[in-house]
Amino acid sequence: MKNILKISLVSACIALSLSSCQSDLTSLNNDPKHPSVLPSENLLATALYQSSYYMDSPSVNFNNYRFFTQQWAETQYPDETQYNLITRNQPRNHFNRMYVYSINNIKQAKANLKNEVETEDIRINKLATLEIEEIFIWENIVDTYGDVPYSEAFKPDEILNPKYDDAKTIYVDLIKRINDVIATIDPAVNGYSVDLIYSGDMKKWIKFANSVKLRLGINLADVDPALSKATVESAVLGGVISSDIEAYKFKYDGNTFSNPVFDNLVASNRNDFLPTELVINTMSSLSDPRMEIWFSKVGGVYKGGVFGDLNDPYTNFSQLTSYFRSPTAASNLLSYTEVAFLKAEAAARGYSVGGTAAELYAAAVTASMQENGVSPADTASYLAANPYNAIDWKQSIGVQAWIAMFNKGFACWNFTRRLDNPVLVNPPKSNLSSVPYRMPYSDQEYVLNGVNVNAAASKIGGDKATTKLFWDIF
């Protein structure tokens, strides 16, 4: 990662007259380590790091996805599991990380790329990489907040107070942008050689783009079945992530940059988080072999923490094992396992995605077992004991996807909101009237963009965490 920050030094004049060298002497005043125009690859690297780290972070100060899905409990400070989203300003913090630190860098990278010396085919692929990454971040923003500034955002010279666009309108535009950008890519030519996800492999970027399209399409299933079906089938036909090596993973070096789960479980020198009773009890009832890999035992048994309450002392409960505590573990933000479950759900809804729901359900469970190091024999036993249930497919796929997405908070939240399984119960000491379905808007928006954010809040039925997104209609 350090290599991408290297910038060529300006050559000095030697044995030339003062007059012929004047412009070059002037250039010596430029600091090559702090250039006025950053290379687009540096800006991409920053955006990839910021978006990946903060989409994946379990910090109580940011997205709180693992609490929204009730998979992690807290020990001494249960405010976040009681859905207090005000004290620590999580809506503001996540909003700023995605807009200011992530998309803003992508926008600037697109602008800077225009002036970089490059062959046209490589330039087009680099631009496609930036575009796909931007779309991916937009999807996270929309599925976190709902209606957001989009069409008028990032135009400071023209619009200081951008309007909030309708979330479905943004969805439709993102799908169009994916179709358009894929058509520009030459898969035989690389993009950014220092791309921190796929190392410039545009065939993998195409599969990733189609997988984001698959996500968008599935989320539309209940609100616009026709568009959902067409989008999902087109994505699968175009080629989605089909193995773990094609998954969208941001890799940390464990030195300059460490995995955010490691930072919160180990580097923080705190014992704040535990698996919940819901996770432990659900997996125990299914005799899930992943428990042995993920959790420690207390007195020979697994014991989860009470969600929304104190769980102290920490040593009285099962803990997350070393499996989650590596500083170099990648943030797996669009996994092969997730794609496999999305395809299983699509088949259950009657879409043509290359297999029956039962077949794709088995493939998805198997993908999760393989990802977590479970043996083929244990996987076969688990599938035999927990087969696909066509009568209650939302429960069957929903519960299994929720387990498989453990430690993949954002992906998990999409499954639980869409399939309503497992059933999440609002904790007794909750600050909300129900479990969260969205993140409220940033408090800073009410100061800086008050007219537009108030109009958006009114349109969606109130700026509350309990207000459902447009696609979450059941």
Coordinates of C-alpha atoms in Angstrom, one line a residue, residues 92-369:
R92 CA -23.4 11.9 11.1
N93 CA -20.2 9.8 11.3
H94 CA -21.2 7.2 8.8
F95 CA -22.7 9.9 6.4
N96 CA -19.5 11.8 6.5
R97 CA -17.3 8.8 5.9
M98 CA -19.2 7.7 2.9
Y99 CA -19.8 11.1 1.3
V100 CA -16.7 13.2 2.3
Y101 CA -14.0 10.5 2.7
S102 CA -15.2 8.0 0.1
I103 CA -17.3 9.3 -2.8
N104 CA -15.6 12.7 -2.7
N105 CA -12.3 11.1 -3.4
I106 CA -13.8 9.0 -6.2
K107 CA -15.2 12.1 -7.8
Q108 CA -11.8 13.9 -7.6
A109 CA -10.0 10.8 -9.0
K110 CA -12.3 10.9 -12.0
A111 CA -11.4 14.5 -12.6
N112 CA -7.7 13.9 -12.1
L113 CA -7.6 10.8 -14.4
K114 CA -8.5 13.0 -17.4
N115 CA -5.1 14.7 -17.2
E116 CA -3.0 11.6 -16.6
V117 CA -0.8 10.1 -19.3
E118 CA -2.4 6.8 -20.2
T119 CA -3.4 4.7 -23.2
E120 CA -7.1 5.1 -23.9
D121 CA -8.1 1.5 -23.2
I122 CA -6.4 1.6 -19.8
R123 CA -7.9 5.0 -19.1
I124 CA -11.4 3.7 -19.8
N125 CA -10.9 0.7 -17.6
K126 CA -9.6 2.9 -14.8
L127 CA -12.6 5.2 -15.1
A128 CA -14.8 2.1 -15.0
T129 CA -13.1 1.0 -11.8
L130 CA -13.9 4.4 -10.2
E131 CA -17.4 4.3 -11.4
I132 CA -18.2 0.8 -10.1
E133 CA -16.7 1.7 -6.7
E134 CA -18.7 4.8 -6.6
I135 CA -21.9 2.9 -7.3
F136 CA -21.1 0.4 -4.6
I137 CA -20.8 3.2 -2.0
W138 CA -24.0 4.8 -3.2
E139 CA -25.8 1.5 -2.7
N140 CA -24.6 1.5 0.9
I141 CA -25.7 5.0 1.5
V142 CA -29.2 4.6 0.0
D143 CA -29.8 1.3 1.8
T144 CA -28.6 2.9 5.1
Y145 CA -30.6 6.2 4.9
G146 CA -33.2 6.0 2.1
D147 CA -33.7 9.3 0.2
V148 CA -30.3 11.1 0.1
P149 CA -28.6 13.9 -1.9
Y150 CA -27.6 12.4 -5.2
S151 CA -28.2 14.2 -8.4
E152 CA -27.2 17.6 -7.0
A153 CA -24.5 16.4 -4.7
F154 CA -20.8 17.2 -5.2
K155 CA -21.5 20.4 -7.2
P156 CA -20.2 23.0 -4.8
D157 CA -19.7 25.6 -7.5
E158 CA -23.3 25.3 -8.6
I159 CA -25.4 24.0 -5.7
L160 CA -24.7 24.6 -2.1
N161 CA -27.8 22.9 -0.8
P162 CA -28.5 19.7 -2.8
K163 CA -32.0 18.2 -2.8
Y164 CA -32.7 14.7 -1.5
D165 CA -33.5 12.4 -4.4
D166 CA -36.1 9.6 -4.2
A167 CA -34.4 6.4 -3.2
K168 CA -36.1 4.3 -5.9
T169 CA -35.1 6.8 -8.5
I170 CA -31.5 6.5 -7.3
Y171 CA -31.8 2.7 -7.5
V172 CA -33.0 2.9 -11.1
D173 CA -30.1 5.2 -12.0
L174 CA -27.5 3.0 -10.3
I175 CA -28.7 0.0 -12.3
K176 CA -28.5 2.0 -15.5
R177 CA -25.0 3.1 -14.5
I178 CA -23.9 -0.4 -13.9
N179 CA -25.2 -1.5 -17.3
D180 CA -23.5 1.5 -19.0
V181 CA -20.1 1.1 -17.3
I182 CA -19.8 -2.7 -17.9
A183 CA -20.3 -2.0 -21.6
T184 CA -17.2 0.2 -21.7
I185 CA -14.8 -2.3 -20.1
D186 CA -12.2 -4.2 -22.1
P187 CA -11.7 -7.3 -19.9
A188 CA -8.5 -8.2 -21.8
V189 CA -6.8 -5.0 -20.5
N190 CA -6.0 -4.2 -16.9
G191 CA -7.1 -1.1 -15.0
Y192 CA -5.3 0.2 -12.0
S193 CA -2.3 -2.0 -11.2
V194 CA -2.4 -0.8 -7.6
D195 CA -6.1 -1.4 -7.2
L196 CA -6.4 -2.7 -3.7
I197 CA -9.3 -5.1 -4.4
Y198 CA -8.7 -6.9 -7.7
S199 CA -5.2 -5.6 -8.7
G200 CA -6.6 -4.3 -12.0
D201 CA -8.3 -7.5 -13.1
M202 CA -11.3 -6.1 -15.0
K203 CA -13.0 -9.5 -15.4
K204 CA -13.4 -9.5 -11.6
W205 CA -14.6 -5.9 -11.6
I206 CA -17.3 -6.9 -14.1
K207 CA -18.4 -9.8 -11.8
F208 CA -18.4 -7.4 -8.8
A209 CA -20.5 -4.9 -10.7
N210 CA -23.0 -7.5 -11.7
S211 CA -23.1 -8.7 -8.0
V212 CA -24.0 -5.2 -6.9
K213 CA -26.7 -5.2 -9.5
L214 CA -27.9 -8.5 -8.1
R215 CA -28.2 -6.9 -4.7
L216 CA -30.1 -3.9 -6.0
G217 CA -32.4 -6.2 -8.0
I218 CA -33.2 -8.5 -5.1
N219 CA -34.0 -5.5 -2.9
L220 CA -36.7 -4.4 -5.4
A221 CA -38.5 -7.8 -5.3
D222 CA -41.4 -6.7 -3.1
V223 CA -41.9 -3.2 -4.4
D224 CA -41.3 -3.7 -8.2
P225 CA -41.3 -7.4 -9.0
A226 CA -40.9 -6.9 -12.8
L227 CA -37.9 -4.7 -12.5
S228 CA -36.5 -6.9 -9.8
K229 CA -36.8 -10.0 -12.0
A230 CA -35.3 -8.4 -15.1
T231 CA -32.4 -6.8 -13.1
V232 CA -31.5 -10.0 -11.2
E233 CA -31.7 -12.3 -14.3
S234 CA -29.6 -9.8 -16.3
A235 CA -27.0 -9.7 -13.5
V236 CA -26.7 -13.4 -13.2
L237 CA -26.5 -13.8 -17.0
G238 CA -23.8 -11.2 -17.2
G239 CA -21.7 -13.2 -14.6
V240 CA -21.7 -12.6 -10.8
I241 CA -19.1 -13.5 -8.1
S242 CA -18.8 -17.3 -8.4
S243 CA -16.0 -18.2 -6.0
D244 CA -14.3 -16.8 -2.8
I245 CA -11.3 -15.5 -4.8
E246 CA -13.7 -13.2 -6.8
A247 CA -15.3 -11.8 -3.6
Y248 CA -14.9 -8.0 -2.9
K249 CA -12.3 -8.0 -0.1
F250 CA -10.2 -5.1 1.2
K251 CA -7.0 -6.6 2.5
Y252 CA -5.1 -5.0 5.4
D253 CA -1.4 -5.2 6.0
G254 CA -1.7 -5.4 9.7
N255 CA 0.8 -2.7 10.2
T256 CA -0.2 0.7 8.8
F257 CA -3.7 -0.5 8.3
S258 CA -5.4 -3.2 10.5
N259 CA -8.8 -4.9 10.2
P260 CA -11.5 -2.9 12.0
V261 CA -12.8 -5.9 13.9
F262 CA -9.2 -6.5 15.2
D263 CA -9.0 -2.8 16.1
N264 CA -12.1 -3.1 18.2
L265 CA -11.6 -6.5 19.8
V266 CA -7.9 -6.5 20.3
A267 CA -6.1 -3.2 19.7
S268 CA -8.6 -1.3 21.8
N269 CA -7.6 -3.3 24.8
R270 CA -11.3 -3.5 25.7
N271 CA -13.8 -6.3 26.1
D272 CA -17.0 -4.7 24.8
F273 CA -18.6 -7.2 22.5
L274 CA -20.1 -10.7 22.7
P275 CA -22.2 -13.0 20.5
T276 CA -25.9 -12.6 21.5
E277 CA -28.2 -15.2 23.0
L278 CA -30.1 -15.1 19.7
V279 CA -27.1 -16.2 17.7
I280 CA -26.0 -18.8 20.2
N281 CA -29.4 -20.3 20.7
T282 CA -30.3 -20.3 17.0
M283 CA -27.1 -22.0 16.0
S284 CA -27.2 -24.4 18.9
S285 CA -30.7 -25.5 17.9
L286 CA -29.4 -26.3 14.4
S287 CA -26.2 -28.1 15.7
D288 CA -24.2 -25.6 13.6
P289 CA -20.5 -26.7 13.3
R290 CA -19.5 -23.0 12.7
M291 CA -20.0 -22.4 16.5
E292 CA -16.8 -24.3 17.3
I293 CA -14.8 -22.1 15.0
W294 CA -16.4 -18.8 16.0
F295 CA -17.1 -18.9 19.7
S296 CA -15.5 -20.0 23.0
K297 CA -17.4 -22.0 25.6
V298 CA -18.0 -21.2 29.3
G299 CA -18.1 -24.2 31.6
G300 CA -18.3 -26.5 28.6
V301 CA -21.3 -24.7 27.0
Y302 CA -22.0 -21.8 24.7
K303 CA -23.5 -18.8 26.4
G304 CA -24.6 -15.7 24.6
G305 CA -25.0 -12.2 25.9
V306 CA -28.4 -10.5 26.5
F307 CA -29.1 -8.1 23.7
G308 CA -29.8 -4.6 25.0
D309 CA -28.6 -5.2 28.5
L310 CA -25.4 -5.3 30.6
N311 CA -23.3 -8.5 30.2
D312 CA -20.7 -8.1 32.9
P313 CA -18.4 -9.7 33.7
Y314 CA -17.2 -10.5 30.2
T315 CA -15.7 -13.8 31.2
N316 CA -19.2 -15.2 32.1
F317 CA -20.1 -15.4 28.4
S318 CA -18.9 -17.0 25.1
Q319 CA -16.5 -14.8 23.3
L320 CA -15.4 -14.3 19.7
T321 CA -12.5 -16.5 19.0
S322 CA -9.1 -15.7 17.4
Y323 CA -10.9 -16.4 14.0
F324 CA -12.1 -12.8 14.2
R325 CA -9.0 -11.3 15.7
S326 CA -6.5 -11.1 13.0
P327 CA -5.1 -7.7 12.1
T328 CA -4.7 -8.8 8.4
A329 CA -8.1 -10.3 8.0
A330 CA -9.9 -8.8 4.9
S331 CA -13.1 -6.9 5.0
N332 CA -15.3 -9.2 2.9
L333 CA -17.9 -6.8 1.9
L334 CA -19.5 -8.7 -1.0
S335 CA -18.8 -12.3 -0.5
Y336 CA -19.4 -15.4 -2.6
T337 CA -21.6 -16.7 0.2
E338 CA -23.8 -13.6 0.0
V339 CA -24.1 -13.9 -3.7
A340 CA -25.0 -17.6 -3.4
F341 CA -27.8 -16.7 -0.9
L342 CA -29.1 -13.9 -3.1
K343 CA -29.4 -16.4 -6.0
A344 CA -31.2 -18.9 -3.8
E345 CA -33.7 -16.2 -2.8
A346 CA -34.1 -15.2 -6.4
A347 CA -34.9 -18.8 -7.4
A348 CA -37.4 -19.0 -4.5
R349 CA -39.1 -16.0 -6.0
G350 CA -39.4 -17.7 -9.3
Y351 CA -36.5 -16.0 -11.1
S352 CA -34.3 -17.9 -13.6
V353 CA -30.9 -17.9 -12.1
G354 CA -29.3 -21.2 -13.0
G355 CA -30.8 -23.7 -10.5
T356 CA -33.7 -24.5 -8.2
A357 CA -34.2 -22.8 -4.9
A358 CA -33.3 -26.1 -3.1
E359 CA -30.1 -26.5 -5.1
L360 CA -29.0 -22.9 -4.7
Y361 CA -29.8 -23.0 -1.0
A362 CA -27.5 -26.0 -0.5
A363 CA -24.8 -24.3 -2.6
A364 CA -25.1 -21.2 -0.4
V365 CA -24.9 -23.0 2.9
T366 CA -22.0 -25.0 1.5
A367 CA -20.2 -21.8 0.4
S368 CA -20.5 -20.4 4.0
M369 CA -19.2 -23.7 5.5

